[in-house]
Coordinates of C-alpha atoms and ligand atoms in Angstrom, one line a residue:
X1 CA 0.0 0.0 0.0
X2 CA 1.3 3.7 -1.1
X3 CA 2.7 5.3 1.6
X4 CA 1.1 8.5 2.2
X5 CA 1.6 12.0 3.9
X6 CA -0.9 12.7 6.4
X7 CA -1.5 16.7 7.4
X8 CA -4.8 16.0 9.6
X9 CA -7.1 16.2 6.8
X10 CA -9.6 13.8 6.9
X11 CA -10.7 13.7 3.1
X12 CA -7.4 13.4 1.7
X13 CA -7.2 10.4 4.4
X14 CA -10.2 9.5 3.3
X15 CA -9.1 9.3 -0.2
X16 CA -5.9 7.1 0.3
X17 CA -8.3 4.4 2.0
X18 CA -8.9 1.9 -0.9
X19 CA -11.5 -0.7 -0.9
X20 CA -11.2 -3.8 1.6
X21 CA -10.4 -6.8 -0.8
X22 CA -8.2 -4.3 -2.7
X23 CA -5.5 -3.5 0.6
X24 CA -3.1 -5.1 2.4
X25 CA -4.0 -6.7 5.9
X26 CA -4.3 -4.3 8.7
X27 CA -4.8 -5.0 12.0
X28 CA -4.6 -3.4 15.4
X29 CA -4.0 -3.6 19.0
X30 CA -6.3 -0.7 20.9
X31 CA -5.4 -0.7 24.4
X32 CA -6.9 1.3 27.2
X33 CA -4.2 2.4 29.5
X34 CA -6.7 1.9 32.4
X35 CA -3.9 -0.3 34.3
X36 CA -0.9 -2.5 34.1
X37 CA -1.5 -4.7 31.2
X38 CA -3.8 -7.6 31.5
X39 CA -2.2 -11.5 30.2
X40 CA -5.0 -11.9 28.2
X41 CA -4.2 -8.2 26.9
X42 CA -0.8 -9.9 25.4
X43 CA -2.7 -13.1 24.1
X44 CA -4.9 -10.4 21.9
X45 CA -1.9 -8.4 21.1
X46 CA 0.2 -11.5 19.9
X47 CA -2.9 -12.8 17.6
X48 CA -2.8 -9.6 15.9
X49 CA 0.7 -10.1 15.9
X50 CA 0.9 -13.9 14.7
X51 CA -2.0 -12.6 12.2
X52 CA 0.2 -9.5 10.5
X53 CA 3.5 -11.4 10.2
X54 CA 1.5 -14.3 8.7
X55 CA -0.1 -12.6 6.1
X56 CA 2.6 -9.8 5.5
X57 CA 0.4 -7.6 6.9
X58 CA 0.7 -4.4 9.4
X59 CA 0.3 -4.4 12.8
X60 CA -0.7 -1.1 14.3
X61 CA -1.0 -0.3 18.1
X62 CA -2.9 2.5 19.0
X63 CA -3.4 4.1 22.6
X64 CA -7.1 3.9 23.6
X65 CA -6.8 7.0 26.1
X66 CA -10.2 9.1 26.0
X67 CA -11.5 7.9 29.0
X68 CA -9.8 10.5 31.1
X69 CA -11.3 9.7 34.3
X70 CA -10.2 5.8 34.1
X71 CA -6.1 7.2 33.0
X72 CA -3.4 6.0 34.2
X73 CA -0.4 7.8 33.6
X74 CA 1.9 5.0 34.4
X75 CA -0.2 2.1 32.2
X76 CA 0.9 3.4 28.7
X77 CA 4.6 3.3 28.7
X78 CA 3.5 -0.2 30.9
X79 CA 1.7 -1.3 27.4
X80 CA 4.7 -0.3 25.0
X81 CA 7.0 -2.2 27.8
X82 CA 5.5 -5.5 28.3
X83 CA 4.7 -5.3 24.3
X84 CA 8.7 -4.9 24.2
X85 CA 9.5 -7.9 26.5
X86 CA 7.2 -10.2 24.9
X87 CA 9.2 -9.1 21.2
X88 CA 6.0 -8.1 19.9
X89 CA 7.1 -5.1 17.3
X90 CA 4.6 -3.1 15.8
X91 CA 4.8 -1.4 12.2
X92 CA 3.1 2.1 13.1
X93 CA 1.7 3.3 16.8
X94 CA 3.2 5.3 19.6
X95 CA 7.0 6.1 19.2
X96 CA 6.9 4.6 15.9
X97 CA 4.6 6.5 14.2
X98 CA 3.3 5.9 10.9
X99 CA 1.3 7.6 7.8
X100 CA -2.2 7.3 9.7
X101 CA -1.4 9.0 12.9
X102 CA -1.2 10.4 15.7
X103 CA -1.9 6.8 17.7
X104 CA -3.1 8.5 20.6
X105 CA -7.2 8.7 20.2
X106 CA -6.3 11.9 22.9
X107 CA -4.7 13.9 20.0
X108 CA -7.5 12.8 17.7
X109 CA -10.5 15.1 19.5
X110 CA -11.4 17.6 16.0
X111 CA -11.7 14.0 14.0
X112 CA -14.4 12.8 16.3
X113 CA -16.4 16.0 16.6
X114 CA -16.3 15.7 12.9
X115 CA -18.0 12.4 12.0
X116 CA -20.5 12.7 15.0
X117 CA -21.4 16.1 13.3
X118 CA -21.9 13.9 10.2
X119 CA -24.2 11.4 12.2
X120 CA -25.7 14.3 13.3
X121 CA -26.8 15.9 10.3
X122 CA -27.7 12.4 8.4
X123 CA -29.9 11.9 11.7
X124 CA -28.1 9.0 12.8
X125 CA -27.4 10.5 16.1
X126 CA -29.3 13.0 18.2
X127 CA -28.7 15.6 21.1
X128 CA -29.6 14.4 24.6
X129 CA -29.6 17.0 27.5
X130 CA -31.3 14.7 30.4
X131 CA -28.9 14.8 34.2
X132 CA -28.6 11.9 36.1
X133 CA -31.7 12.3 38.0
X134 CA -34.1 12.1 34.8
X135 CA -31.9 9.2 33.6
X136 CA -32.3 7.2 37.1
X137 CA -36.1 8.9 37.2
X138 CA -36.6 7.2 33.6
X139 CA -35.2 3.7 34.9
X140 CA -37.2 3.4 37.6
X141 CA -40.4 4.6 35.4
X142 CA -40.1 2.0 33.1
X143 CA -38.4 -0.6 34.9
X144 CA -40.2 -4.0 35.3
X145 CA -39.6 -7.2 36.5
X146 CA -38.9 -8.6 33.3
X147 CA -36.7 -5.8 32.2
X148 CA -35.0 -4.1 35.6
X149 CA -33.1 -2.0 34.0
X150 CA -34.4 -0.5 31.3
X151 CA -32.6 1.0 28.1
X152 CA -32.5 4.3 26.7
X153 CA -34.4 3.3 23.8
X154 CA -37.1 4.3 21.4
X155 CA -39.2 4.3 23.6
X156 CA -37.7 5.8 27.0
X157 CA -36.2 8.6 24.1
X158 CA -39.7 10.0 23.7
X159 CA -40.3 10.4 27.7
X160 CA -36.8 12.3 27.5
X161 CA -34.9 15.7 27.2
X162 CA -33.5 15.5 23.6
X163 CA -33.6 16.1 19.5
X164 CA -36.7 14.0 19.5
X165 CA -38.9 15.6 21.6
X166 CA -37.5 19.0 22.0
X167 CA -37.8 21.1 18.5
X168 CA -34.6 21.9 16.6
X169 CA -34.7 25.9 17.9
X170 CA -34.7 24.6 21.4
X171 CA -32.3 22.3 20.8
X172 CA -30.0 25.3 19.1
X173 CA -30.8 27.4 22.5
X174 CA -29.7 24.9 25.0
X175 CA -26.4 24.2 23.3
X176 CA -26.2 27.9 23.0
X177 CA -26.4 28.5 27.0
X178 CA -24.2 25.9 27.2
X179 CA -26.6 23.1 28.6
X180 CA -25.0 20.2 29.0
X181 CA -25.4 18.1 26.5
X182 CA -24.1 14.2 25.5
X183 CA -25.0 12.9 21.6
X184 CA -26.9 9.6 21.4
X185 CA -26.6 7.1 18.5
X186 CA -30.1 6.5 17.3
X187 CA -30.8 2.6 17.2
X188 CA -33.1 1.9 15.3
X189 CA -36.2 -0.1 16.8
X190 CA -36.4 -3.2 15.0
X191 CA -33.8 -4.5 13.1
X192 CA -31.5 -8.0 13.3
X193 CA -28.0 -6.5 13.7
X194 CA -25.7 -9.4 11.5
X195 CA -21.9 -10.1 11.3
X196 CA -20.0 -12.6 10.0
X197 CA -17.2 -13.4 12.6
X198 CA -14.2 -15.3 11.4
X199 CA -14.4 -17.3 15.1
X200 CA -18.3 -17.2 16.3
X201 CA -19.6 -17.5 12.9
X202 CA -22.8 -15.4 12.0
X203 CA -23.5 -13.5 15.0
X204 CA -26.7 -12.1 15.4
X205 CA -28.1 -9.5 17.7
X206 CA -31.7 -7.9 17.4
X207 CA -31.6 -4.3 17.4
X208 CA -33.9 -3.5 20.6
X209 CA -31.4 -5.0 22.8
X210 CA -29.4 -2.1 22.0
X211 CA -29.7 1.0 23.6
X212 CA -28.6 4.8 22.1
X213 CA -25.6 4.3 23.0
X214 CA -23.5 7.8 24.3
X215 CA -21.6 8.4 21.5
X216 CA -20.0 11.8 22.0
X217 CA -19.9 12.4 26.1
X218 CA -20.3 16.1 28.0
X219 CA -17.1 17.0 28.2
X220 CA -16.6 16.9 24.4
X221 CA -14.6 13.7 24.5
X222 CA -15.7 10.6 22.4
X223 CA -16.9 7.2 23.9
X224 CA -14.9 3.9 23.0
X225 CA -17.3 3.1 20.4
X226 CA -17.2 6.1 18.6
X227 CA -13.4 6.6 18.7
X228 CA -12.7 2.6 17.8
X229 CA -15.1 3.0 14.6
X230 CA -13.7 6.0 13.3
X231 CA -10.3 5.0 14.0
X232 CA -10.5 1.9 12.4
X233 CA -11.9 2.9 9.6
X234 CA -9.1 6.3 8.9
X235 CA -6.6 3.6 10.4
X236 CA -7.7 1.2 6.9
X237 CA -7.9 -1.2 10.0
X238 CA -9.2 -5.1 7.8
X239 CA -9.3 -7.0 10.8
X240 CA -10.3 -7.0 14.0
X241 CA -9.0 -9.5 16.7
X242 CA -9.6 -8.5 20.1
X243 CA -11.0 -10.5 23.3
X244 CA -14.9 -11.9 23.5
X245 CA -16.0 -9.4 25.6
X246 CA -16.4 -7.2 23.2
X247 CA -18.4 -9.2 20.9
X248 CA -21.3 -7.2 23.0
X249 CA -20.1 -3.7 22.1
X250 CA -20.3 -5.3 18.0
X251 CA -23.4 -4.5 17.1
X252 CA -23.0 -1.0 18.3
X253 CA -19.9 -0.6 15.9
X254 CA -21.7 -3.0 13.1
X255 CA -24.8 0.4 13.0
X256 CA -22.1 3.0 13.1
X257 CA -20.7 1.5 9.9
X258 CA -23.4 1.6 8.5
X259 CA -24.5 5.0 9.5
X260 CA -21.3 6.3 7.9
X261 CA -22.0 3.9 4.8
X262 CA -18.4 2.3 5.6
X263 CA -17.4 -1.5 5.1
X264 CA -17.1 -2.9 8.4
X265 CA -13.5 -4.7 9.0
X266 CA -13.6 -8.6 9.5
X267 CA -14.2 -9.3 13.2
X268 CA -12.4 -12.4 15.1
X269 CA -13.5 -12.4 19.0
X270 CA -10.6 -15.0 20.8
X271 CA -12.4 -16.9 23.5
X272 CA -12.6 -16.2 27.0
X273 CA -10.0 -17.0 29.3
X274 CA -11.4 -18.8 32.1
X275 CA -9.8 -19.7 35.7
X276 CA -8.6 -23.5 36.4
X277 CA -11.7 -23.7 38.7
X278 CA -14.4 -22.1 35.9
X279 CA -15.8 -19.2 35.5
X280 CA -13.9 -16.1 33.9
X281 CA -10.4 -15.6 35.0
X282 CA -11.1 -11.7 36.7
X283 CA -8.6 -10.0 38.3
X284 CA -9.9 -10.8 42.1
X285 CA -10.1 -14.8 41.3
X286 CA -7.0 -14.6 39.5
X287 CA -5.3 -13.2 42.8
X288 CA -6.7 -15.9 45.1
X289 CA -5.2 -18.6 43.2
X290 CA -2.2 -17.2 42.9
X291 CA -2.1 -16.4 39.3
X292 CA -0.6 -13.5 38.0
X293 CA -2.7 -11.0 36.5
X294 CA -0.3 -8.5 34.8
X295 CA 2.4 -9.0 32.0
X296 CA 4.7 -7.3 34.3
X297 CA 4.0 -9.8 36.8
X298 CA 4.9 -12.3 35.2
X299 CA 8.2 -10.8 34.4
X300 CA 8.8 -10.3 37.7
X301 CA 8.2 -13.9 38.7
X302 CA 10.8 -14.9 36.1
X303 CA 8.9 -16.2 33.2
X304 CA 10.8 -16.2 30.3
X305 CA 8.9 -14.0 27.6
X306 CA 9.6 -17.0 25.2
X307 CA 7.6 -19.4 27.4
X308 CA 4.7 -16.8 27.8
X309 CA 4.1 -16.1 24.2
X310 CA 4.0 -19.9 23.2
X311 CA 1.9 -20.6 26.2
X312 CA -0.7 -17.8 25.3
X313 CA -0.4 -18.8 21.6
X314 CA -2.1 -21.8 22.8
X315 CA -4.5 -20.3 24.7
X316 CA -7.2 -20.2 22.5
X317 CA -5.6 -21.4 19.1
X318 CA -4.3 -24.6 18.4
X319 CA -1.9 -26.1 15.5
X320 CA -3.8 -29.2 14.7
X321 CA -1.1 -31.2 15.6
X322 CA 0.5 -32.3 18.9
X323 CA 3.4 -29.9 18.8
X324 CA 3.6 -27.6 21.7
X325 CA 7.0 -25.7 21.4
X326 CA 6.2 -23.3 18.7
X327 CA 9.5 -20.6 18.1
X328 CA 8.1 -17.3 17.0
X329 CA 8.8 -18.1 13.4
X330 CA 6.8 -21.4 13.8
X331 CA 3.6 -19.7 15.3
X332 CA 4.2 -16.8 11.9
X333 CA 4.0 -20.0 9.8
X334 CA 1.3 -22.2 11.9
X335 CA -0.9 -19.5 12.2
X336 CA -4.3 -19.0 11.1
X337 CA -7.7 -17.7 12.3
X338 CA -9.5 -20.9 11.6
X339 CA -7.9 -22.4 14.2
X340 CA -8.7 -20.3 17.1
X341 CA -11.1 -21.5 18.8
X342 CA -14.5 -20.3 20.4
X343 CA -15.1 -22.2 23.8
X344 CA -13.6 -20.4 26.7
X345 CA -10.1 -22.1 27.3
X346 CA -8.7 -23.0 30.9
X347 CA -5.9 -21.2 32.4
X348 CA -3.4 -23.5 33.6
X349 CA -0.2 -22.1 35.4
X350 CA 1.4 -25.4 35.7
X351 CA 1.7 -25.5 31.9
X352 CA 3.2 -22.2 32.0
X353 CA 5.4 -23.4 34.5
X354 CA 6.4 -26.3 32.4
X355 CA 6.8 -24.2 29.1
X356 CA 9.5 -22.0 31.3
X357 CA 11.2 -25.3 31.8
X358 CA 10.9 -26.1 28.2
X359 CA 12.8 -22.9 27.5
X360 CA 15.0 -22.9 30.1
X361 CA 16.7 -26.2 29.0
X362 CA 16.3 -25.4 25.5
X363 CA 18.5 -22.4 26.0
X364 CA 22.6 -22.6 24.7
X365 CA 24.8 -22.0 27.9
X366 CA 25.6 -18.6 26.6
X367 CA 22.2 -17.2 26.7
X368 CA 20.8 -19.2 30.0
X369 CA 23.5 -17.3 31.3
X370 CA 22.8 -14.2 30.0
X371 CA 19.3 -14.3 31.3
X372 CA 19.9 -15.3 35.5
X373 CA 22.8 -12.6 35.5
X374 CA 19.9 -10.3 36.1
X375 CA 18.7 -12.1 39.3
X376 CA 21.8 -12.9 40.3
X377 CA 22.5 -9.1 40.1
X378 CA 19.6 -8.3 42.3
X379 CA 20.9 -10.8 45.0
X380 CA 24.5 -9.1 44.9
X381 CA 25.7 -12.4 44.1
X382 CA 29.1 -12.0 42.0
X383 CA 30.3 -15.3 39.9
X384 CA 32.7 -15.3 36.7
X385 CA 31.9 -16.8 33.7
X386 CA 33.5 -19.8 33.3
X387 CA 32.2 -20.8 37.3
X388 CA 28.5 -19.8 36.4
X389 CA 28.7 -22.1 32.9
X390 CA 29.4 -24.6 35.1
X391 CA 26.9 -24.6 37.7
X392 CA 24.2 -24.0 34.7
X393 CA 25.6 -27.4 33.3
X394 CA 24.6 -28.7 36.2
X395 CA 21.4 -26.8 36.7
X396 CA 19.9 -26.6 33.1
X397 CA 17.4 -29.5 33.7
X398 CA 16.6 -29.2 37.0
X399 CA 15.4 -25.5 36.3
X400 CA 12.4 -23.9 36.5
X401 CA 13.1 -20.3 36.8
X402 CA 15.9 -18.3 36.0
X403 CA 15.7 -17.5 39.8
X404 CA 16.2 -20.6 40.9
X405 CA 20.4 -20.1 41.1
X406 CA 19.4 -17.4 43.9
X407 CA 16.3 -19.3 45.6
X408 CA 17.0 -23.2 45.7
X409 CA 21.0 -23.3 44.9
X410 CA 22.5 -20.5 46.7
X411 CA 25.0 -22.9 48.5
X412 CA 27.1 -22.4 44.9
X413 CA 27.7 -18.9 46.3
X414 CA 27.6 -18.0 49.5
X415 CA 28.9 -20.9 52.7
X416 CA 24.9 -22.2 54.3
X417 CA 23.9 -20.3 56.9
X418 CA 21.9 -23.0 58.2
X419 CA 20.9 -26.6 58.1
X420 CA 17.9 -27.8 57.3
X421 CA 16.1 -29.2 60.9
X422 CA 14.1 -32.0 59.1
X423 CA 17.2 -33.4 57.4
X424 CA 19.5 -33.2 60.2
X425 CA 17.3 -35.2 62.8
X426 CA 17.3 -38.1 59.8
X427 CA 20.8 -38.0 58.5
X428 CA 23.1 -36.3 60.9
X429 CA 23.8 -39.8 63.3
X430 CA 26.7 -40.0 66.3
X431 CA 28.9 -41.7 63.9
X432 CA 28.4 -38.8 61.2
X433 CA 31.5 -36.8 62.3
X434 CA 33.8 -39.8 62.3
X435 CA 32.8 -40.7 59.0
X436 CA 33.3 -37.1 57.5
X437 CA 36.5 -36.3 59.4
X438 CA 37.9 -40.2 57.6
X439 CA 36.6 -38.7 54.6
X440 CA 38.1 -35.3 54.8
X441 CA 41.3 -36.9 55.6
X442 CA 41.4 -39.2 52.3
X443 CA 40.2 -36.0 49.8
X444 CA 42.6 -33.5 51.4
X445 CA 45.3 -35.0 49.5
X446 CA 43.5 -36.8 46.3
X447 CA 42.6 -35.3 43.0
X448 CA 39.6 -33.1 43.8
X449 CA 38.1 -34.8 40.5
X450 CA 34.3 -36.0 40.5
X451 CA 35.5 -39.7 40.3
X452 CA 38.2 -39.7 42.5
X453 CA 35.7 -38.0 45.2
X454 CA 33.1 -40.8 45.1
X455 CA 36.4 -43.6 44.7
X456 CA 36.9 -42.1 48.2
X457 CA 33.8 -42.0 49.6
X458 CA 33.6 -45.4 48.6
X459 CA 36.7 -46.9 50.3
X460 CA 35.3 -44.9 53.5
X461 CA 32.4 -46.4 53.6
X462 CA 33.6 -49.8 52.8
X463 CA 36.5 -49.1 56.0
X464 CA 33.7 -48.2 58.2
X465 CA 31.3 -50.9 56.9
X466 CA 28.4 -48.6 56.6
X467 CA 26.3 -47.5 53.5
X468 CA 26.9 -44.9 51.2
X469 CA 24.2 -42.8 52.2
X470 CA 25.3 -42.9 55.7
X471 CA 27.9 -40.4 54.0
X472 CA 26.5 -38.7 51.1
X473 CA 23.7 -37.2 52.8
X474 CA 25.4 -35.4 55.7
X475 CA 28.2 -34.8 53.6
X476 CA 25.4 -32.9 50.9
X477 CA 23.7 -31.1 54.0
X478 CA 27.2 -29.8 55.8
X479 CA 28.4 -28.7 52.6
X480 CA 24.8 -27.5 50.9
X481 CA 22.7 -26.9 54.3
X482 CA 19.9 -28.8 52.5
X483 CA 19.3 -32.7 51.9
X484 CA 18.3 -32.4 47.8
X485 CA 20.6 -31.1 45.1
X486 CA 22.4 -31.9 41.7
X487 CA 24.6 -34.4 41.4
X488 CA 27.0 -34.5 44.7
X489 CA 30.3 -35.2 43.3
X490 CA 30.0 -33.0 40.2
X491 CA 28.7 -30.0 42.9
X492 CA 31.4 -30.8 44.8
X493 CA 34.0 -30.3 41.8
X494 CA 32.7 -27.1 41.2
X495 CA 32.7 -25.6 45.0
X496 CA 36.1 -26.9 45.4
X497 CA 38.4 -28.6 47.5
X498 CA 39.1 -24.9 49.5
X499 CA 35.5 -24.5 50.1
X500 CA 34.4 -28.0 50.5
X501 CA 36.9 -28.3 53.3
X502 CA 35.8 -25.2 55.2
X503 CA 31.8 -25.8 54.9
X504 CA 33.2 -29.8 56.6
X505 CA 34.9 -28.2 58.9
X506 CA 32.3 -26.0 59.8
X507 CA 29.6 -28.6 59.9
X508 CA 31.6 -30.6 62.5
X509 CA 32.6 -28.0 64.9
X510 CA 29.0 -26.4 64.9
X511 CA 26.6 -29.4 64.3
Ligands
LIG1 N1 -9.7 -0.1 24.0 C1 -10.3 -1.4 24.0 C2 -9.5 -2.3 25.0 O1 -9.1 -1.7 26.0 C3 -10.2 -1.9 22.6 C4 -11.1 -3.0 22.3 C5 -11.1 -3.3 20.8 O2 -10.1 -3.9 20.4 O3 -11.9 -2.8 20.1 O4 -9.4 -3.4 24.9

């Protein structure tokens, strides 16, 4: 597609927009900075990802931000960040920029005045002046036990304070003395609302279940359904993949488009995530089981982005095979909307877990390295290169996080400043310091070698006539404070004789 040079004037961007089946795939990622950014906010992100890079396509992000009350300052450079960790580049939005800018629906006020003074004029939308009284007066008026909470529809619009039943001079006057005033969308009364969605198939929705929904709000500023129409369509946006609970708000944007007379993008709604228990995965269940809610969350807790972008790739879509490690490349060429599919999909952290694993292992020394320097950092823990390779070659499979070096192995680095209580009262016997002292006395002056360590352990025990745990497992907790571990000998080797010998010593004259 040409690029093109946009000044802010909507008919030469109107212009440039060609016909649906004649331009390239464009998709978008539209979100609210209303918080830190939600998981399921990356799954959408990545499917408009996987979708662009499949098709060649372009994938646009664009900042959501006219709900002033609901901003937070801090969630937008949150939503560029955790987009950046997960490697999710976009082609044009916020820092980037792109020929259909600005990104920010905040800059874009004049354009949304514009089209709802279209609306206005074709008599798609009206003027409604009614306070919050008349509204909750109106509610309660026509409320009934069948429908408690009644719309502001064609009907309750004829009871109200607006175009409809106020005449157009009147109208002119309050706007004039500066009545507050908000500018409906006129639904019309009875009418099946139809879309075909690339995941839900024909979707359906009869017209009266719609209210006149608030396009253009008091303060001048659009609603989310105004803004995401008209910001589609100047954005050439094809496709629209975002999360099921917005398949509600569709119909809404299905009678805009057709107000303005536009082609509608495709829609594709990705299924609900739902918690391991059932039910949809909110923020407050999320929290009592434990499960992370934000991106940045999981970042903290050590996920490798890798792992979280194939696991959410799966959340919702699947390959049609059994394959469940999926590079970045792989999902690109897997990919495909036909595949995702509609039924609410379980969230299951222990298949996170093990897809962190996955990576973990799957990582070359070099960059498993590279990525638990970081935590290791944080716990002031300093180790050279060629010491750290080894303890990863010993660590690599028994991984889960990156962390793990600081949390479960921290013996490699610092002397234990403790023994486990549990292990000791098994393990640690009145013959224990005999046994170790025989032992320290044969490694002292041997090849500190991982066979020549067990060779001695062995003629120790056999001296002693007792069995090789009787050695190995207070030998692992004085020199690791803890009764589990890799293997003993190779951990050993890498400690070092110097070290080794100290944490014995140490062992014996405290335990
Ligand atoms: N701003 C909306 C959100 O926060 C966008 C929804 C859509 O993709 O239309 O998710």
């Amino acid at each position: 597609m040409p690029r093109m040079e946009y000044s802010g004037g909507l008919s030469q961007l109107e212009a440039c927009l060609r016909p649906m089946d004649q331009i390239d795939v464009r998709v978008r990622f539209a979100p609210s900075p209303t918080g830190l950014l939600h998981i399921g906010g990356l799954r959408t992100a990545l499917y408009n990802y996987l979708f662009a890079r499949k098709v060649g396509g372009t994938f646009v992000v664009r900042i959501e931000d006219t709900d002033r009350q609901r901003y937070v300052a801090e969630a937008e450079q949150d939503m560029l960040d955790s987009l950046a960790w997960a490697s999710l580049d976009y082609d044009e939005g916020p820092k980037v920029g792109g020929d259909y800018g600005p990104y920010y629906q905040s800059h874009r006020k004049a354009h949304y005045r514009h089209y709802v003074d279209l609306l206005l004029a074709e008599g798609h939308a009206y003027y409604a002046f009614d306070s919050k009284e008349e509204l909750d007066e109106m509610r309660s008026r026509l409320a009934t036990p069948e429908n408690p909470s009644p719309k502001y529809d064609a009907l309750a619009r004829q009871s109200m304070k607006n175009s409809f039943t106020m005449d157009q001079a009147a109208v002119q006057a309050a706007i004039e003395k500066g009545n507050p005033y908000v500018v409906r969308l006129r639904v019309p009364d009875d009418e099946q609302i139809q879309f075909d969605d690339l995941v839900r198939g024909t979707v359906s929705f009869a017209s009266a279940q719609v209210d006149d929904q608030i396009l253009l709000k008091s303060d001048g500023m659009p609603t989310y359904h105004l803004a995401n129409v008209v910001d589609d369509h100047l954005m050439g946006i094809t496709h629209i993949i975002r999360g099921e609970e917005w398949l509600p708000s569709t119909p809404k944007h299905m009678l805009l488009y057709k107000a303005f007379g536009w082609e509608p993008p495709q829609t594709a709604h990705l299924p609900l995530i739902l918690s391991p228990t059932g039910g949809k995965l909110s923020k407050r269940n999320a929290e009592k089981m434990g499960i992370p809610v934000s991106v940045r969350q999981y970042q903290e807790a050590g996920y490798e982005p890798e792992a979280v972008v194939n696991f959410l790739a799966m959340l919702g879509w699947n390959p049609g095979t059994e394959q469940e490690l999926f590079t970045v490349e792989e999902l690109v060429a897997a990919f495909s909307a036909d595949r995702i599919g509609s039924s609410g999909v379980q969230f299951n952290l222990d298949k996170l877990k093990w897809y962190n694993e996955q990576y973990l292992r799957g990582f070359s020394l070099e960059e498993l390295q590279h990525r638990v320097r970081p935590s290791l950092a944080a716990a002031d823990i300093e180790v050279d290169n060629d010491a750290l390779a080894a303890i990863l070659g010993l660590m690599q499979e028994r991984m889960s996080f990156a962390s793990d070096l600081v949390t479960e192995v921290r013996y490699f680095f610092d002397d234990p400043s403790s023994y486990n209580e549990k292990a000791l009262k098994k393990r640690w016997k009145e013959d224990t310091p005999a046994l170790l002292q025989a032992y320290m006395a044969r490694i002292e002056s041997a090849d500190f070698t991982a066979e020549a360590l067990e060779t001695n352990l062995k003629a120790v025990a056999e001296e002693h006539e007792a069995g090789l745990g009787k050695l190995m497992a207070p030998l692992r907790i004085a020199l690791s404070g803890v009764a589990g571990g890799p293997s003993l000998y190779d951990m050993m080797v890498i400690l070092g004789k110097e070290t080794c010998m100290r944490r014995l010593q140490k062992a014996l004259d405290t335990l």
